[in-house]
XYZ file of C-alpha atoms in Angstrom:
469
model
C -6.324 5.756 -25.448
C -3.274 6.890 -23.716
C -3.455 4.060 -21.177
C -3.769 1.511 -24.028
C -0.569 2.828 -25.761
C 1.279 2.211 -22.396
C -0.233 -1.237 -22.036
C 3.010 -3.124 -23.188
C 4.146 -6.329 -21.841
C 6.987 -6.731 -19.348
C 8.820 -9.429 -21.323
C 8.761 -6.947 -24.243
C 10.283 -4.324 -22.348
C 13.096 -6.467 -21.063
C 13.931 -7.725 -24.495
C 13.779 -4.150 -25.847
C 16.112 -2.612 -23.378
C 18.524 -5.429 -23.538
C 18.625 -5.190 -27.242
C 19.303 -1.436 -26.994
C 22.028 -1.899 -24.387
C 23.595 -4.670 -26.207
C 23.757 -2.593 -29.525
C 24.932 0.418 -27.669
C 27.872 -1.654 -26.103
C 28.659 -2.982 -29.373
C 28.818 0.586 -30.887
C 31.646 1.260 -28.673
C 33.738 -0.911 -30.966
C 33.298 1.547 -33.618
C 35.804 4.401 -32.246
C 38.216 1.465 -31.327
C 38.165 0.039 -34.989
C 38.343 3.333 -36.656
C 41.235 4.907 -34.725
C 43.344 1.584 -34.746
C 42.637 -0.193 -38.016
C 43.147 1.112 -41.397
C 39.923 1.381 -43.836
C 41.200 -1.603 -45.652
C 41.495 -3.646 -42.557
C 38.082 -2.696 -41.354
C 36.615 -3.450 -44.934
C 38.214 -7.027 -44.579
C 36.502 -7.449 -41.202
C 33.180 -6.291 -42.709
C 33.231 -8.489 -45.724
C 33.981 -11.603 -43.473
C 31.039 -10.491 -41.138
C 28.852 -10.327 -44.320
C 29.893 -13.827 -45.134
C 29.080 -14.781 -41.477
C 25.547 -13.194 -41.627
C 24.615 -15.232 -44.723
C 26.070 -18.162 -43.315
C 24.124 -17.947 -39.987
C 20.820 -18.185 -42.074
C 21.992 -21.291 -43.693
C 23.271 -22.785 -40.269
C 19.851 -22.111 -38.763
C 17.568 -22.864 -41.901
C 14.379 -21.876 -39.958
C 15.091 -24.655 -37.199
C 14.551 -22.170 -34.429
C 11.059 -21.167 -35.756
C 10.261 -24.817 -36.152
C 11.273 -25.707 -32.650
C 9.298 -22.763 -31.066
C 6.257 -23.836 -33.057
C 6.268 -27.543 -31.964
C 7.553 -26.949 -28.414
C 4.816 -24.283 -27.621
C 2.224 -26.871 -28.928
C 3.399 -29.585 -26.670
C 2.353 -29.676 -22.987
C 4.086 -32.733 -21.907
C 7.451 -32.112 -20.290
C 8.899 -35.274 -21.393
C 7.986 -34.781 -25.118
C 9.169 -31.201 -24.946
C 12.627 -32.550 -23.919
C 12.388 -34.704 -26.908
C 11.484 -31.728 -29.315
C 14.354 -29.771 -27.924
C 17.023 -32.552 -27.844
C 16.033 -33.410 -31.587
C 16.341 -29.847 -32.674
C 19.483 -29.436 -30.867
C 21.326 -32.574 -32.203
C 20.047 -31.983 -35.638
C 21.590 -28.759 -35.591
C 24.694 -30.192 -34.143
C 25.106 -32.542 -37.112
C 24.280 -29.888 -39.746
C 26.522 -27.285 -38.139
C 29.443 -29.914 -38.015
C 29.063 -30.475 -41.794
C 28.888 -26.558 -42.533
C 31.927 -25.656 -40.414
C 33.912 -28.404 -41.950
C 33.459 -27.314 -45.202
C 34.188 -23.762 -44.666
C 37.487 -25.005 -42.746
C 38.438 -27.393 -45.670
C 37.703 -24.570 -48.314
C 39.002 -21.441 -46.243
C 41.793 -20.959 -48.671
C 39.333 -20.787 -51.587
C 37.008 -18.464 -49.558
C 39.906 -16.075 -48.985
C 40.738 -16.000 -52.626
C 37.080 -15.523 -53.652
C 36.565 -12.578 -51.291
C 39.926 -11.008 -51.420
C 41.748 -12.398 -54.412
C 44.253 -13.414 -51.858
C 44.967 -16.452 -49.804
C 46.363 -14.423 -46.817
C 43.311 -14.412 -44.900
C 42.695 -18.177 -44.756
C 43.146 -18.393 -41.125
C 40.422 -15.775 -40.561
C 38.007 -18.170 -42.332
C 39.162 -21.018 -40.080
C 38.309 -18.980 -36.981
C 35.062 -18.067 -38.514
C 33.997 -21.748 -38.942
C 34.462 -22.175 -35.256
C 32.454 -19.030 -34.325
C 29.556 -20.057 -36.530
C 29.703 -23.550 -35.198
C 29.342 -22.313 -31.560
C 26.866 -19.658 -32.415
C 24.728 -22.027 -34.149
C 24.798 -24.682 -31.339
C 23.785 -21.799 -28.912
C 20.671 -20.719 -31.011
C 18.200 -23.523 -30.134
C 19.093 -23.200 -26.222
C 18.397 -19.406 -26.612
C 15.136 -20.067 -28.343
C 14.236 -22.437 -25.329
C 14.783 -19.376 -22.881
C 12.449 -17.291 -24.906
C 9.796 -20.070 -25.179
C 10.029 -20.687 -21.375
C 9.788 -16.920 -20.738
C 13.299 -16.413 -19.033
C 14.057 -12.883 -20.546
C 16.589 -11.865 -17.740
C 18.651 -15.047 -18.468
C 18.452 -14.503 -22.107
C 19.335 -10.836 -21.967
C 22.043 -11.384 -19.275
C 23.879 -13.995 -21.594
C 23.660 -11.688 -24.524
C 25.148 -8.876 -22.487
C 28.005 -11.085 -21.217
C 28.767 -11.998 -24.941
C 29.173 -8.435 -26.084
C 30.981 -7.206 -22.963
C 33.495 -10.126 -23.516
C 33.778 -9.272 -26.958
C 34.338 -5.581 -26.277
C 36.921 -6.486 -23.515
C 39.161 -8.715 -25.523
C 38.999 -6.315 -28.574
C 40.457 -3.747 -26.264
C 43.036 -6.385 -25.203
C 44.186 -7.664 -28.492
C 44.043 -4.521 -30.494
C 45.477 -1.951 -27.818
C 47.628 -4.064 -25.600
C 48.641 -7.063 -27.713
C 48.424 -4.966 -31.180
C 47.678 -8.057 -33.165
C 45.266 -6.378 -35.714
C 42.553 -8.192 -37.623
C 43.001 -11.608 -36.030
C 42.525 -9.930 -32.526
C 38.943 -9.073 -33.581
C 38.174 -12.583 -34.545
C 39.808 -13.988 -31.614
C 37.675 -11.859 -29.401
C 34.491 -13.078 -31.035
C 35.665 -16.612 -30.802
C 36.364 -16.313 -26.912
C 32.852 -14.632 -26.394
C 31.183 -17.381 -28.473
C 32.779 -20.134 -26.431
C 31.771 -18.485 -23.159
C 28.314 -17.981 -24.363
C 27.880 -21.606 -25.558
C 29.148 -22.886 -21.919
C 26.799 -20.616 -20.095
C 23.794 -21.399 -22.389
C 24.498 -25.132 -22.028
C 24.497 -24.857 -18.363
C 21.152 -22.900 -18.458
C 19.418 -25.246 -20.613
C 21.007 -28.592 -19.261
C 17.811 -29.961 -17.609
C 16.040 -29.989 -20.864
C 18.635 -32.036 -22.608
C 18.379 -36.062 -23.229
C 20.122 -38.019 -25.870
C 17.554 -38.505 -28.479
C 17.119 -37.745 -32.210
C 13.549 -38.559 -33.391
C 12.995 -38.835 -36.987
C 9.405 -37.561 -37.020
C 10.291 -34.370 -35.532
C 13.088 -34.079 -37.983
C 10.817 -34.221 -40.967
C 8.412 -31.760 -39.250
C 11.279 -29.325 -38.517
C 12.626 -29.480 -42.031
C 9.134 -29.185 -43.616
C 8.075 -26.182 -41.439
C 11.783 -24.432 -41.336
C 13.183 -24.641 -44.760
C 10.616 -22.507 -46.462
C 12.036 -19.657 -44.054
C 15.459 -19.841 -46.017
C 14.572 -17.679 -49.006
C 13.119 -14.763 -46.778
C 15.948 -15.099 -44.389
C 18.527 -14.743 -47.166
C 16.592 -12.002 -48.468
C 16.553 -10.168 -45.238
C 20.273 -10.473 -44.739
C 20.560 -9.364 -48.420
C 18.742 -6.282 -47.403
C 21.231 -5.481 -44.621
C 24.578 -6.502 -46.061
C 24.751 -6.936 -49.689
C 25.676 -3.113 -50.195
C 29.008 -3.933 -48.570
C 29.698 -6.931 -50.704
C 28.974 -5.052 -53.944
C 31.136 -2.337 -53.024
C 33.943 -4.547 -52.283
C 33.497 -5.713 -55.955
C 33.046 -2.575 -57.555
C 35.587 -0.417 -55.560
C 38.145 -1.632 -52.715
C 38.464 -2.568 -49.231
C 39.127 0.866 -48.206
C 35.935 2.275 -49.421
C 34.067 -0.734 -47.702
C 35.783 0.179 -44.354
C 34.890 3.825 -44.681
C 31.292 3.098 -45.697
C 30.765 0.552 -42.934
C 31.941 3.193 -40.324
C 29.192 5.646 -41.611
C 26.678 2.886 -41.840
C 27.254 2.156 -38.191
C 26.466 5.655 -37.106
C 22.935 4.900 -38.259
C 22.695 2.608 -35.166
C 20.723 5.343 -33.283
C 17.816 5.202 -35.514
C 17.989 1.626 -35.871
C 17.792 1.095 -32.029
C 14.737 3.479 -32.074
C 12.924 1.484 -34.938
C 13.779 -1.770 -33.128
C 12.881 -0.799 -29.763
C 9.289 0.710 -31.343
C 8.930 -2.709 -32.952
C 9.543 -4.719 -29.711
C 6.768 -2.667 -28.110
C 4.530 -2.283 -31.325
C 3.992 -5.853 -32.437
C 2.686 -7.373 -29.184
C 0.527 -4.123 -28.892
C -1.249 -4.438 -32.109
C -1.542 -8.203 -31.818
C -3.476 -7.601 -28.587
C -5.778 -4.940 -29.980
C -9.129 -5.443 -31.443
C -9.953 -4.902 -35.135
C -12.410 -1.705 -34.911
C -12.713 1.964 -35.960
C -11.234 3.139 -32.498
C -8.213 0.918 -33.216
C -7.774 2.360 -36.756
C -7.741 5.908 -35.102
C -5.151 4.726 -32.652
C -2.872 3.163 -35.208
C -2.973 6.257 -37.252
C -1.868 8.514 -34.242
C 0.874 6.143 -33.341
C 2.308 6.308 -36.954
C 2.209 10.195 -36.706
C 4.000 9.828 -33.364
C 6.533 7.448 -34.693
C 7.470 9.610 -37.645
C 7.626 12.743 -35.406
C 10.128 11.385 -32.974
C 11.977 9.458 -35.700
C 12.522 12.778 -37.784
C 13.607 14.482 -34.654
C 16.260 12.005 -34.137
C 17.026 12.361 -37.884
C 17.348 16.064 -37.689
C 19.393 16.030 -34.438
C 21.970 13.473 -35.465
C 22.417 14.845 -39.009
C 22.849 18.527 -37.531
C 25.395 17.623 -34.914
C 27.073 14.477 -36.130
C 30.234 16.384 -37.451
C 30.963 17.940 -33.988
C 30.307 14.859 -32.117
C 32.775 12.648 -34.228
C 35.498 15.119 -33.467
C 35.298 15.057 -29.609
C 38.624 13.392 -28.327
C 38.418 10.970 -25.306
C 41.693 9.532 -24.251
C 43.160 10.405 -27.796
C 40.134 8.499 -29.433
C 37.408 10.094 -31.364
C 34.165 8.485 -32.435
C 35.455 8.144 -35.982
C 39.248 8.032 -36.743
C 40.510 10.762 -39.380
C 40.670 8.254 -42.199
C 36.791 7.637 -41.906
C 35.538 11.339 -41.459
C 34.193 11.394 -45.107
C 31.446 8.764 -44.222
C 29.385 11.192 -42.444
C 28.124 12.726 -45.691
C 25.752 9.866 -46.418
C 24.932 9.046 -42.649
C 21.441 11.127 -43.097
C 20.470 8.640 -45.824
C 21.294 5.668 -43.849
C 19.159 7.280 -41.081
C 16.285 7.800 -43.259
C 16.391 4.258 -44.411
C 15.762 3.074 -40.943
C 12.909 5.535 -40.539
C 11.253 3.701 -43.408
C 12.082 0.318 -41.673
C 10.048 1.606 -38.939
C 7.195 2.664 -41.185
C 7.194 -0.925 -42.611
C 6.533 -2.071 -38.886
C 3.802 0.327 -38.608
C 1.991 -1.001 -41.894
C 2.008 -4.775 -40.634
C -1.369 -4.922 -38.642
C -3.692 -5.770 -41.393
C -1.316 -8.673 -42.714
C -1.299 -10.133 -39.337
C -4.807 -9.532 -38.468
C -5.948 -11.346 -41.872
C -3.403 -14.062 -41.431
C -1.799 -13.104 -44.782
C 1.900 -13.370 -43.403
C 2.971 -15.435 -46.370
C 3.216 -12.352 -48.412
C 5.889 -10.821 -46.130
C 8.832 -13.144 -47.760
C 7.815 -12.054 -51.009
C 7.924 -8.364 -50.083
C 11.285 -8.723 -48.650
C 12.567 -10.735 -51.545
C 11.451 -8.115 -54.050
C 12.837 -5.308 -51.907
C 16.092 -7.222 -51.702
C 16.132 -7.282 -55.563
C 15.602 -3.668 -55.894
C 18.450 -3.047 -53.427
C 20.846 -5.250 -55.366
C 19.861 -3.581 -58.740
C 20.114 0.048 -57.242
C 23.478 -0.763 -55.811
C 24.849 -1.959 -59.131
C 23.414 0.833 -61.017
C 24.476 3.706 -58.520
C 27.856 2.671 -57.075
C 29.794 3.240 -60.339
C 28.365 6.801 -60.487
C 28.045 7.874 -56.776
C 30.298 5.496 -54.895
C 29.492 5.150 -51.105
C 26.639 7.580 -51.562
C 25.068 5.376 -54.226
C 25.174 2.451 -51.962
C 23.445 4.316 -49.139
C 20.790 5.417 -51.668
C 20.288 1.909 -52.485
C 19.676 1.013 -49.092
C 17.143 3.645 -48.627
C 15.400 2.432 -51.761
C 15.325 -1.124 -50.423
C 13.655 -0.155 -47.051
C 11.393 2.299 -48.840
C 10.059 -0.331 -51.334
C 9.463 -2.634 -48.046
C 7.399 0.145 -46.637
C 5.276 1.078 -49.762
C 4.526 -2.497 -50.872
C 3.570 -3.426 -47.102
C 1.341 -0.218 -46.890
C -0.501 -0.829 -49.959
C -1.299 -4.672 -49.452
C -2.076 -3.934 -45.807
C -4.501 -1.232 -46.890
C -6.578 -3.661 -48.685
C -6.917 -5.789 -45.689
C -7.231 -3.273 -42.808
C -7.577 0.337 -44.092
C -6.331 3.134 -41.846
C -6.558 6.841 -42.695
C -3.081 7.932 -41.591
C -2.326 11.593 -41.064
C -0.546 12.081 -44.408
C -0.587 15.925 -44.265
C 1.084 15.989 -40.792
C 3.460 13.362 -41.873
C 4.526 15.260 -45.183
C 4.929 18.623 -43.419
C 7.312 17.235 -40.839
C 9.160 15.339 -43.391
C 9.381 18.208 -45.887
C 10.708 20.629 -43.501
C 13.204 18.424 -41.841
C 14.563 17.332 -45.277
C 14.995 21.034 -46.406
C 16.824 21.796 -43.072
C 19.173 18.774 -43.427
C 20.088 19.548 -47.136
C 20.596 23.102 -46.243
C 22.984 22.113 -43.491
C 24.860 19.774 -45.905
C 25.392 22.425 -48.376
C 26.177 25.487 -46.163
C 28.031 26.245 -42.998
C 25.971 26.621 -39.930
C 27.270 27.452 -36.420
C 26.666 25.185 -33.550
C 24.378 27.945 -31.972
C 22.442 28.233 -35.369
C 21.772 24.505 -35.328
C 20.872 24.267 -31.854
C 18.272 27.199 -32.205
C 16.792 25.534 -35.403
C 16.430 22.303 -33.672
C 14.564 23.826 -30.646
C 12.292 25.764 -32.909
C 11.598 22.616 -34.948
C 10.993 20.637 -31.803
C 8.468 23.300 -30.454
C 6.739 23.348 -33.784
C 6.046 19.681 -33.701
C 4.727 19.744 -30.254
C 2.990 23.172 -30.040
C 1.222 22.845 -33.412
C -0.397 19.444 -32.162
C 1.411 17.590 -34.881
C 1.360 14.855 -32.196
C -2.000 14.321 -30.465
C -3.950 11.593 -28.686
């Protein structure tokens, strides 16, 4: 059983580590932004990023999934080039139209989001970023289907490193503020586009085949609602906050939300390993027992991360390096809801754990419905809670969204592939850690006391055989 858990594919590990490393480099932007930019400026950047997230779904309209499906089925190299080129040029034409619309209506977009036309230029830059990123999307999908993970991850790392470098240059040296953030992303997008075109050049030919266009649209467009629902789950809280409060609150909230990245990294890395693992496992009682143990293992590790970050976050963010702290002073109040964001990502990982039955019985069409319903829950609770609790209400809404995804997936999957999870162990670990975190939020605890409590908690999990294989 232990050997089977370690039996994970090399490609998955490369993508997993690359994704983790990329996110960590991106995380370095947080102290840069929160020490240099005002909460209002950071809030403006956040709202435009939310807009970009939604537009990315529309720019892609499931085309990458369509491309992967038909490219993988085709074994003839000439036909593969036709499929790739058709997908690329179709994406080129649609991206030109969308970016042109954003450029033409940039003034209106600035007024719509900020009640001010001052930020028109930012939307002009955004139209170029979206255009270049969209054109890079199909070539990146080609690298995945051709099993070239090293090139894929290398180009992604180059992108984030260039973004980080030029953010430092524009914000610290040139001191040009918000515009510098978007110029940095634009330069990184141009570089990525040039590199990915070179990497995929041999697969190009000048062709646009109507038959494949119809197939791409028929297969890809149904992905749009689920894609929009997914980005809603991740981003709508900041947009609703901007409507019901102000840009300062959005900036502070975003800074706290970013601190949840460590749990996001863990749940994402787990899923990179977990999905190919359960897809390669047989449907039998031994597998059910194994999956139950893995769920307990996941929850135990996730909760240890949750407790550790929640306990020591206040001390960590005050550490000064080159006159920079992890969070600028104007953003410190955001740490109060970070445990809620961390917990929401634990439930995201639980959702991943409950997927096997749906995949085994080929009932994946239910997944978009689950995501859409959870997104509606998220929107409703944001609208309900923000007027009363502000940023904390938005964090709770995010938690409810991820919790509903996990619960709905669990009950649906249970009907298809029943697994007896170790709920008593899970409850005990969760209950104790929750009490400790609540206590630490309400009362002062010294660093020594926190450290001692964490050590005792870790020993309890391992020595009491909460985790066992």
